[in-house]
Coordinates of C-alpha atoms and ligand atoms in Angstrom, one line a residue:
M39 CA -3.1 -13.5 -104.8
S40 CA -5.4 -11.4 -102.6
T41 CA -8.9 -12.7 -102.3
I42 CA -11.4 -10.5 -100.5
L43 CA -15.0 -11.2 -99.5
F44 CA -17.1 -8.1 -99.9
W45 CA -20.1 -8.4 -97.7
F46 CA -23.0 -6.2 -98.8
R47 CA -25.0 -5.3 -95.7
N48 CA -27.4 -2.3 -95.7
D49 CA -26.0 -0.2 -98.6
L50 CA -27.1 -2.0 -101.8
R51 CA -25.5 0.2 -104.4
L52 CA -22.3 0.7 -106.4
H53 CA -21.9 4.5 -106.4
D54 CA -20.3 6.2 -103.4
Q55 CA -19.5 2.9 -101.7
P56 CA -16.3 3.6 -99.7
A57 CA -16.3 0.1 -98.2
L58 CA -16.3 -1.5 -101.7
Q59 CA -13.5 0.9 -102.7
A60 CA -11.5 -0.2 -99.7
A61 CA -12.1 -3.9 -100.6
L62 CA -10.9 -3.2 -104.2
Q63 CA -7.8 -1.6 -102.9
R64 CA -7.1 -4.4 -100.5
A65 CA -7.6 -7.0 -103.3
Q66 CA -4.8 -5.3 -105.3
G67 CA -2.2 -7.1 -103.1
D68 CA 0.3 -9.4 -104.7
G69 CA -0.8 -11.4 -107.8
T70 CA -4.3 -11.5 -109.2
P71 CA -6.9 -9.7 -107.3
R72 CA -10.1 -11.6 -106.5
L73 CA -13.3 -10.2 -105.1
L74 CA -16.4 -12.2 -104.0
P75 CA -19.5 -10.0 -103.5
V76 CA -21.8 -11.7 -101.0
F77 CA -25.2 -10.8 -99.4
C78 CA -26.8 -12.9 -96.6
L79 CA -30.6 -12.8 -96.8
P80 CA -32.3 -12.2 -93.4
A81 CA -34.6 -15.1 -92.4
E82 CA -38.0 -14.3 -94.0
D83 CA -39.9 -15.9 -91.2
E84 CA -38.3 -14.1 -88.3
V85 CA -40.9 -12.9 -85.8
S86 CA -40.4 -9.9 -83.6
P87 CA -40.8 -10.2 -79.8
W88 CA -44.2 -8.6 -80.2
G89 CA -45.5 -11.4 -82.3
F90 CA -45.4 -10.3 -86.0
A91 CA -43.0 -10.7 -88.9
R92 CA -39.9 -8.5 -88.5
A93 CA -40.0 -7.7 -92.2
G94 CA -43.6 -7.6 -93.5
R95 CA -44.6 -8.0 -97.2
H96 CA -44.0 -4.4 -98.3
R97 CA -40.5 -4.3 -96.9
Q98 CA -39.6 -7.7 -98.3
A99 CA -40.9 -6.7 -101.8
F100 CA -39.0 -3.4 -101.9
H101 CA -35.9 -5.1 -100.6
S102 CA -36.1 -7.9 -103.2
A103 CA -36.3 -5.4 -106.0
T104 CA -33.3 -3.5 -104.5
L105 CA -31.3 -6.7 -104.4
Q106 CA -32.3 -7.7 -107.9
D107 CA -31.0 -4.3 -109.2
L108 CA -27.7 -4.7 -107.4
G109 CA -27.4 -8.3 -108.7
D110 CA -27.9 -7.1 -112.2
R111 CA -25.3 -4.3 -111.8
L112 CA -22.7 -6.6 -110.4
A113 CA -23.4 -9.2 -113.1
A114 CA -22.9 -6.5 -115.8
L115 CA -19.4 -6.0 -114.3
G116 CA -18.6 -9.7 -114.5
S117 CA -18.9 -10.2 -110.7
P118 CA -22.3 -11.8 -109.8
L119 CA -23.7 -11.3 -106.4
L120 CA -23.7 -14.5 -104.3
V121 CA -26.9 -14.4 -102.3
C122 CA -26.8 -16.8 -99.3
R123 CA -29.8 -18.1 -97.4
A124 CA -27.7 -18.4 -94.2
A125 CA -26.7 -16.1 -91.4
P126 CA -23.5 -14.2 -92.0
G127 CA -21.8 -16.0 -89.0
Q128 CA -22.4 -19.3 -90.8
A129 CA -22.0 -18.3 -94.5
L130 CA -19.0 -16.0 -94.4
P131 CA -16.5 -18.2 -92.5
A132 CA -17.4 -21.1 -94.8
L133 CA -16.9 -19.1 -97.9
A134 CA -13.8 -17.4 -96.6
R135 CA -12.2 -20.7 -95.8
A136 CA -13.3 -22.2 -99.2
V137 CA -11.7 -19.4 -101.3
G138 CA -8.8 -18.6 -99.0
A139 CA -10.0 -15.1 -98.4
E140 CA -7.5 -12.7 -96.8
A141 CA -10.3 -10.6 -95.2
V142 CA -14.0 -9.7 -95.2
V143 CA -14.6 -6.0 -96.0
C144 CA -18.0 -4.4 -95.2
E145 CA -19.7 -1.2 -94.1
E146 CA -19.9 -0.5 -90.4
I147 CA -23.4 -0.5 -88.8
A148 CA -23.5 0.9 -85.3
A149 CA -26.5 -1.1 -84.0
P150 CA -26.4 -4.0 -81.6
E151 CA -27.5 -6.9 -83.8
E152 CA -25.2 -5.8 -86.6
E153 CA -22.2 -5.3 -84.2
A154 CA -22.9 -8.8 -82.9
Q155 CA -22.7 -10.1 -86.5
V156 CA -19.2 -8.7 -86.9
A157 CA -18.1 -10.0 -83.5
A158 CA -19.3 -13.5 -84.6
L159 CA -17.1 -13.3 -87.7
Q160 CA -14.1 -12.2 -85.7
A161 CA -14.7 -15.0 -83.1
A162 CA -14.7 -17.4 -86.1
G163 CA -11.2 -16.3 -86.8
L164 CA -11.9 -13.9 -89.8
R165 CA -10.2 -10.7 -90.3
V166 CA -12.9 -8.1 -90.8
Q167 CA -12.4 -4.5 -92.0
T168 CA -15.4 -2.3 -91.4
V169 CA -15.8 1.2 -93.0
W170 CA -18.3 3.8 -91.7
Q171 CA -20.2 5.3 -94.6
S172 CA -23.8 5.7 -93.6
S173 CA -23.8 9.3 -92.6
L174 CA -23.6 12.4 -94.9
L175 CA -20.8 13.9 -92.7
D176 CA -17.7 12.1 -91.7
P177 CA -17.8 11.7 -87.9
A178 CA -14.1 12.4 -87.8
A179 CA -14.6 15.9 -89.4
L180 CA -17.1 17.1 -86.8
P181 CA -16.2 19.7 -84.2
W182 CA -16.7 17.2 -81.4
P183 CA -15.5 13.7 -80.6
T184 CA -18.4 11.3 -80.9
A185 CA -18.7 11.1 -77.1
G186 CA -19.2 14.9 -76.9
L187 CA -22.0 15.2 -79.5
P188 CA -24.6 17.9 -78.4
G189 CA -27.7 16.4 -76.9
V190 CA -30.0 18.8 -78.7
F191 CA -30.4 18.7 -82.5
T192 CA -30.5 22.5 -82.9
T193 CA -27.2 23.0 -81.1
F194 CA -25.7 20.3 -83.3
R195 CA -27.0 21.8 -86.6
Q196 CA -26.1 25.4 -85.7
A197 CA -22.5 24.5 -84.7
L198 CA -22.1 22.6 -88.0
E199 CA -23.4 25.4 -90.0
R200 CA -21.3 28.0 -88.2
A201 CA -18.2 25.9 -88.8
G202 CA -19.1 25.3 -92.5
I203 CA -18.8 21.6 -92.2
A204 CA -19.6 19.9 -95.5
P205 CA -19.4 16.3 -96.6
A206 CA -16.7 14.9 -98.9
A207 CA -17.7 14.5 -102.6
P208 CA -19.4 11.2 -103.5
L209 CA -17.2 8.5 -105.1
P210 CA -18.0 7.2 -108.6
A211 CA -19.2 3.6 -109.1
P212 CA -16.4 1.2 -110.1
T213 CA -16.3 0.5 -113.9
Q214 CA -14.7 -2.9 -113.5
L215 CA -14.4 -5.5 -110.7
P216 CA -11.9 -8.3 -110.3
A217 CA -13.2 -11.7 -111.3
P218 CA -14.7 -13.7 -108.4
P219 CA -12.9 -16.8 -107.1
E220 CA -14.3 -20.3 -107.7
V221 CA -16.4 -21.5 -104.8
P222 CA -16.8 -25.3 -104.6
A223 CA -20.3 -26.6 -105.2
E224 CA -20.7 -28.3 -101.8
V225 CA -19.8 -24.9 -100.1
L226 CA -22.4 -23.1 -102.2
Q227 CA -24.9 -25.7 -101.2
A228 CA -24.0 -25.4 -97.5
V229 CA -24.6 -21.7 -97.5
G230 CA -27.8 -21.9 -99.5
A231 CA -26.4 -19.8 -102.3
G232 CA -28.0 -18.5 -105.4
Q233 CA -26.9 -15.7 -107.6
G234 CA -28.4 -12.3 -108.1
G235 CA -31.3 -11.0 -106.0
A236 CA -33.9 -13.6 -106.5
L237 CA -37.2 -11.8 -106.5
D238 CA -39.8 -13.7 -104.3
A239 CA -43.0 -13.9 -106.4
D240 CA -45.2 -13.7 -103.4
A241 CA -43.5 -10.6 -102.1
A242 CA -43.5 -9.0 -105.5
S243 CA -47.2 -9.4 -105.9
A244 CA -47.8 -8.2 -102.3
G245 CA -48.9 -4.7 -103.2
G246 CA -47.3 -1.4 -103.9
Q247 CA -49.8 -0.5 -106.6
D248 CA -52.5 0.8 -104.3
P249 CA -53.8 4.0 -106.1
R250 CA -54.1 5.7 -102.7
S251 CA -50.4 5.1 -102.0
S252 CA -48.0 8.0 -101.5
F253 CA -45.1 5.7 -102.5
P254 CA -46.4 3.1 -104.9
Y255 CA -43.3 0.9 -104.9
G256 CA -44.9 -1.6 -107.2
M257 CA -44.7 0.9 -110.1
P258 CA -41.5 1.1 -112.1
A259 CA -40.7 4.7 -111.0
S260 CA -40.8 3.8 -107.3
Q261 CA -39.3 0.4 -107.4
G262 CA -36.3 -0.6 -105.3
G263 CA -32.7 -0.3 -106.4
E264 CA -30.0 2.2 -107.4
G265 CA -31.4 2.7 -110.9
A266 CA -34.9 3.8 -109.9
G267 CA -33.5 5.8 -106.9
L268 CA -31.2 7.9 -109.1
A269 CA -33.9 8.4 -111.7
H270 CA -36.4 9.5 -109.0
W271 CA -34.0 12.0 -107.6
A272 CA -33.1 13.3 -111.1
Q273 CA -36.8 13.9 -111.9
Y274 CA -37.4 15.6 -108.5
L275 CA -34.6 18.0 -109.3
A276 CA -35.6 18.5 -112.9
R277 CA -39.1 19.5 -111.8
K278 CA -37.5 22.0 -109.3
L279 CA -39.4 20.4 -106.4
P280 CA -36.7 21.3 -103.8
H281 CA -37.9 24.9 -104.1
S282 CA -41.4 24.1 -102.8
Y283 CA -40.3 21.3 -100.3
K284 CA -40.6 23.4 -97.1
A285 CA -44.1 24.5 -98.0
T286 CA -45.4 21.0 -98.9
R287 CA -43.4 18.7 -96.6
N288 CA -46.1 18.4 -93.9
G289 CA -48.6 17.0 -96.4
L290 CA -50.3 13.7 -95.6
S291 CA -50.9 12.2 -99.0
G292 CA -49.7 12.2 -102.6
V293 CA -46.5 11.4 -104.4
D294 CA -44.8 14.9 -104.5
F295 CA -45.4 16.5 -101.1
S296 CA -42.0 15.4 -99.8
S297 CA -38.9 14.0 -101.6
K298 CA -39.7 10.3 -101.1
L299 CA -35.9 9.7 -101.0
S300 CA -36.2 7.6 -97.8
P301 CA -36.8 4.2 -99.2
W302 CA -33.7 4.4 -101.4
L303 CA -31.6 6.1 -98.7
A304 CA -32.7 3.5 -96.2
T305 CA -31.7 0.6 -98.4
G306 CA -28.5 2.3 -99.3
A307 CA -29.5 2.4 -103.0
L308 CA -28.9 6.1 -102.9
S309 CA -26.0 7.7 -101.1
P310 CA -26.7 10.8 -99.0
R311 CA -23.5 12.4 -100.2
R312 CA -24.7 11.9 -103.8
V313 CA -28.0 13.5 -102.9
L314 CA -26.4 16.5 -101.3
A315 CA -23.9 17.0 -104.1
D316 CA -26.8 17.0 -106.6
L317 CA -28.8 19.4 -104.4
K318 CA -25.8 21.8 -104.2
A319 CA -25.5 21.6 -108.0
F320 CA -29.2 22.3 -108.3
E321 CA -28.9 25.4 -106.0
G322 CA -25.9 26.6 -108.1
E323 CA -28.0 26.4 -111.2
H324 CA -31.5 27.4 -110.1
G325 CA -30.8 29.3 -106.8
A326 CA -31.1 28.3 -103.2
N327 CA -34.2 29.0 -101.1
E328 CA -35.8 28.0 -97.9
G329 CA -37.2 24.8 -99.5
S330 CA -33.8 23.5 -100.8
Y331 CA -32.2 24.5 -97.5
W332 CA -34.8 22.5 -95.6
L333 CA -33.8 19.3 -97.4
W334 CA -30.3 19.7 -96.0
F335 CA -31.9 20.4 -92.6
E336 CA -33.8 17.0 -92.8
L337 CA -30.8 15.1 -94.0
L338 CA -29.0 16.5 -90.9
W339 CA -31.7 14.9 -88.7
R340 CA -30.9 11.7 -90.5
D341 CA -27.2 12.1 -89.6
Y342 CA -27.9 13.1 -86.1
F343 CA -29.7 9.8 -85.3
R344 CA -26.8 7.9 -86.8
L345 CA -24.2 9.8 -84.7
L346 CA -26.3 9.2 -81.6
H347 CA -26.0 5.5 -82.3
L348 CA -22.2 5.8 -82.5
Q349 CA -22.3 7.7 -79.2
H350 CA -24.8 5.7 -77.1
G351 CA -25.0 2.3 -78.9
A352 CA -27.1 -0.4 -77.2
Q353 CA -28.5 2.1 -74.6
L354 CA -30.8 3.4 -77.4
H355 CA -32.3 -0.1 -77.6
R356 CA -33.3 -0.4 -73.9
G357 CA -36.9 0.3 -72.9
R358 CA -35.8 3.2 -70.8
G359 CA -33.6 4.5 -73.5
L360 CA -31.4 7.2 -72.1
S361 CA -34.0 8.3 -69.5
K362 CA -34.1 7.1 -65.9
A363 CA -37.9 7.0 -65.8
P364 CA -39.3 3.4 -65.6
L365 CA -41.6 2.2 -68.4
A366 CA -45.3 2.1 -67.7
P367 CA -46.9 -1.4 -68.1
H368 CA -47.6 -2.0 -71.8
D369 CA -51.3 -2.1 -72.9
A370 CA -51.2 -5.0 -75.3
Q371 CA -54.9 -4.7 -76.2
G372 CA -54.5 -1.0 -77.0
F373 CA -51.4 -1.9 -79.1
E374 CA -53.4 -4.4 -81.2
L375 CA -56.1 -1.8 -81.8
W376 CA -53.5 0.7 -82.8
R377 CA -51.6 -1.4 -85.3
H378 CA -54.9 -2.5 -87.0
G379 CA -56.2 1.0 -87.2
C380 CA -59.1 0.4 -84.9
T381 CA -58.6 2.8 -81.9
G382 CA -61.6 5.0 -82.7
E383 CA -59.3 8.0 -83.2
P384 CA -60.0 8.8 -86.9
L385 CA -56.7 10.4 -87.9
V386 CA -54.6 7.7 -86.2
D387 CA -56.7 4.9 -87.6
A388 CA -56.4 6.3 -91.1
A389 CA -52.6 6.5 -90.7
M390 CA -52.3 3.0 -89.4
R391 CA -54.5 1.7 -92.3
E392 CA -52.3 3.5 -94.8
L393 CA -49.2 2.1 -93.3
A394 CA -50.4 -1.5 -93.4
A395 CA -51.9 -1.1 -96.9
T396 CA -48.9 0.6 -98.5
G397 CA -45.7 0.4 -96.4
Y398 CA -45.3 4.2 -96.4
L399 CA -46.5 7.0 -94.1
S400 CA -45.8 10.8 -94.1
N401 CA -43.6 12.2 -91.4
R402 CA -46.4 14.1 -89.9
L403 CA -48.6 11.0 -89.5
R404 CA -45.7 8.9 -88.2
Q405 CA -45.4 11.5 -85.4
V406 CA -49.1 11.6 -84.7
A407 CA -49.4 7.8 -84.7
A408 CA -46.3 7.2 -82.5
S409 CA -47.4 9.9 -80.1
Y410 CA -50.9 8.4 -79.8
L411 CA -49.5 4.9 -78.9
I412 CA -47.0 6.3 -76.4
H413 CA -48.9 9.2 -74.7
D414 CA -52.6 8.3 -75.2
L415 CA -52.6 4.5 -75.1
Q416 CA -49.6 4.0 -72.7
G417 CA -48.1 1.5 -75.2
D418 CA -44.4 0.5 -75.0
W419 CA -42.6 2.6 -77.7
R420 CA -40.5 -0.5 -78.6
A421 CA -43.6 -2.3 -79.7
G422 CA -44.5 0.7 -82.0
A423 CA -41.0 0.9 -83.3
A424 CA -41.1 -2.9 -84.1
W425 CA -44.4 -2.4 -86.0
F426 CA -42.9 0.4 -88.0
E427 CA -39.8 -1.8 -88.7
S428 CA -42.1 -4.6 -89.9
Q429 CA -44.1 -2.3 -92.2
L430 CA -42.1 0.6 -93.5
V431 CA -40.4 0.2 -96.9
D432 CA -37.9 2.9 -95.7
Y433 CA -37.2 1.2 -92.4
D434 CA -33.9 2.3 -91.1
V435 CA -32.6 1.3 -87.6
Y436 CA -31.1 4.7 -86.8
S437 CA -34.0 6.9 -87.9
N438 CA -36.7 4.6 -86.6
Q439 CA -35.2 4.1 -83.2
G440 CA -34.1 7.8 -82.9
N441 CA -37.6 9.2 -83.8
W442 CA -39.4 6.9 -81.5
L443 CA -37.1 7.7 -78.6
Y444 CA -37.5 11.4 -79.3
I445 CA -41.3 11.2 -79.2
A446 CA -41.2 9.1 -76.1
G447 CA -38.8 11.6 -74.4
R448 CA -36.2 8.9 -73.9
G449 CA -33.5 10.1 -76.2
T450 CA -31.0 12.9 -75.6
D451 CA -33.4 15.8 -75.9
P452 CA -34.3 17.0 -72.4
R453 CA -37.8 18.2 -73.3
G454 CA -39.5 15.0 -72.0
G455 CA -41.4 13.7 -75.0
R456 CA -43.6 15.1 -77.7
R457 CA -47.4 14.7 -77.6
F458 CA -49.3 15.5 -80.8
D459 CA -53.0 16.1 -80.2
P460 CA -54.7 14.2 -83.0
A461 CA -57.8 16.5 -83.1
K462 CA -55.6 19.6 -83.5
Q463 CA -53.4 17.8 -86.1
A464 CA -56.5 16.8 -88.0
R465 CA -57.8 20.4 -88.0
E466 CA -54.4 21.7 -89.2
H467 CA -53.4 19.1 -91.7
D468 CA -56.7 17.5 -92.8
P469 CA -59.2 20.3 -92.4
D470 CA -61.7 18.9 -95.0
G471 CA -61.4 15.3 -93.8
R472 CA -60.2 14.2 -97.3
Y473 CA -57.3 12.0 -95.8
R474 CA -59.6 10.3 -93.3
R475 CA -62.2 9.6 -95.9
L476 CA -59.5 8.1 -98.2
W477 CA -58.8 5.5 -95.5
G478 CA -62.4 5.0 -94.4
T479 CA -62.3 6.6 -91.0
A480 CA -64.5 9.7 -91.6
Ligands
FAD1095 C1 -41.9 7.5 -85.4 C2 -41.1 7.8 -86.6 C3 -40.4 6.7 -87.2 C4 -39.6 7.0 -88.4 N1 -38.9 5.9 -88.9 C5 -38.2 6.1 -90.0 C6 -37.5 5.1 -90.6 O1 -37.5 3.9 -90.2 N2 -36.7 5.4 -91.8 C7 -36.6 6.6 -92.2 O2 -35.9 6.8 -93.2 N3 -37.2 7.6 -91.6 C8 -38.0 7.5 -90.6 N4 -38.7 8.5 -90.0 C9 -38.4 9.9 -90.4 C10 -39.3 10.5 -91.5 O3 -40.6 10.3 -91.2 C11 -39.0 9.9 -92.9 O4 -37.6 9.9 -93.2 C12 -39.7 10.6 -94.0 O5 -41.1 10.7 -93.7 C13 -39.5 9.9 -95.3 O6 -40.2 10.5 -96.4 P1 -39.4 11.5 -97.4 O7 -38.1 10.8 -97.9 O8 -40.3 12.0 -98.4 O9 -38.9 12.6 -96.4 P2 -38.5 14.1 -96.7 O10 -39.4 15.0 -95.9 O11 -38.5 14.4 -98.2 O12 -37.0 14.3 -96.1 C14 -35.8 14.0 -96.9 C15 -35.0 13.0 -96.2 O13 -34.5 13.5 -94.9 C16 -34.5 12.5 -94.0 N5 -35.5 12.8 -92.9 C17 -36.6 13.5 -92.9 N6 -37.1 13.6 -91.7 C18 -36.4 12.8 -90.9 C19 -36.5 12.5 -89.5 N7 -37.5 12.9 -88.7 N8 -35.6 11.7 -89.0 C20 -34.5 11.2 -89.7 N9 -34.4 11.5 -91.1 C21 -35.3 12.3 -91.6 C22 -34.9 11.2 -94.7 O14 -33.7 10.5 -95.1 C23 -35.7 11.7 -95.9 O15 -35.7 10.9 -97.0 C24 -39.5 8.3 -88.9 C25 -40.2 9.3 -88.3 C26 -41.0 9.1 -87.1 C27 -41.7 10.2 -86.5

């Protein structure tokens, strides 16, 4: 009998889940296959080195809903999700021993903390199979080895487009799962286990219904989970919004100015390959234009930051990043004013108030706010990245780290940082002051 622990990590979905497919294949060894789907909740009270919660109320609420949806889907297939209130390094070895698991199978995450988690499991004597699935494109299908990835995004994109590199088709969700093995009650207790994604009532009531929100995650259409994510994408396509995407994507406020795929992509509730396959089908039916092309362009940015992590790993998490320039001393007081939306710069303050109130911010305002902290307030970019991690419902380690490094001029791009002049940005993107008035700064 082959028993496999399937460890859900970032990607909380059943469709296009290559790691889950690998686990199912592995469970089909001799005898009766058994599969135990497990998720380890991160500690809710973890505090970042900058002195605030690592996952704030918006992110916790969106994540809880995502987990709930996954739990329901697995339960419907007869294989309930075991949710543990313990670190993976504690919970998984105990569970694996208790059920005689042959291996732990999970997705690969190329970020330092997540790599340390896998190393801890291996050190505890577990066999761990990791499967890379987080990018649209398979790193092995690229024209370069990971170590030779171009340092400039445009070079990367143009080479891919010239070579006609396309992702593999998304995999369907499994229609049945092997029954889970019995776990002794004392082991369940030791790993703090419950079943399904228990929705924390405080987190659920934390917000997400602010009428000013561009992503009201407390409303059914924007809630966490594969079901809502697929439905959101289907309605975006049905309303032919990809055609107008390029013209509207730099908007500051509203539910339709950009695709709003990020919260579901970031939690892995939606697969990028599924998104692209649907986009291609849309183009086949309704025609391609600059707008639909630009969605692919932005999804490539997402891939690029993932691949940079495969290439440079922990170096992207140092203060210096990939640059040799030392860090200026961090202005802690300026940082506090920034994160509370009290710098006196109206566009930046409005953005920071929106972020804290809703957990979402447009791309344009993320750029303006990050640039202001780094280039005007001389703040440490890592503090800003940590605040975004805490607040964003679409927090994603690769995209967050990559964008902050890019604006700080500490990534691969040799252009030495990007400063956005807030007054100019306000003139261009908020000429009548509507956005600043919405958030009480004009
Ligand atoms: C400082 C800073 C921090 C950021 N942190 C995150 C983060 O933690 N998580 C996150 O998903 N995105 C992050 N972004 C990228 C971008 O702002 C968001 O992906 C985008 O605003 C999400 O809204 P959307 O889905 O409507 O985007 P759309 O404009 O509709 O784009 C479609 C998709 O393309 C991808 N994408 C678009 N722009 C970028 C980009 N610059 N970098 C990487 N992928 C991109 C996203 O997956 C997005 O969902 C950050 C940007 C900046 C400047």
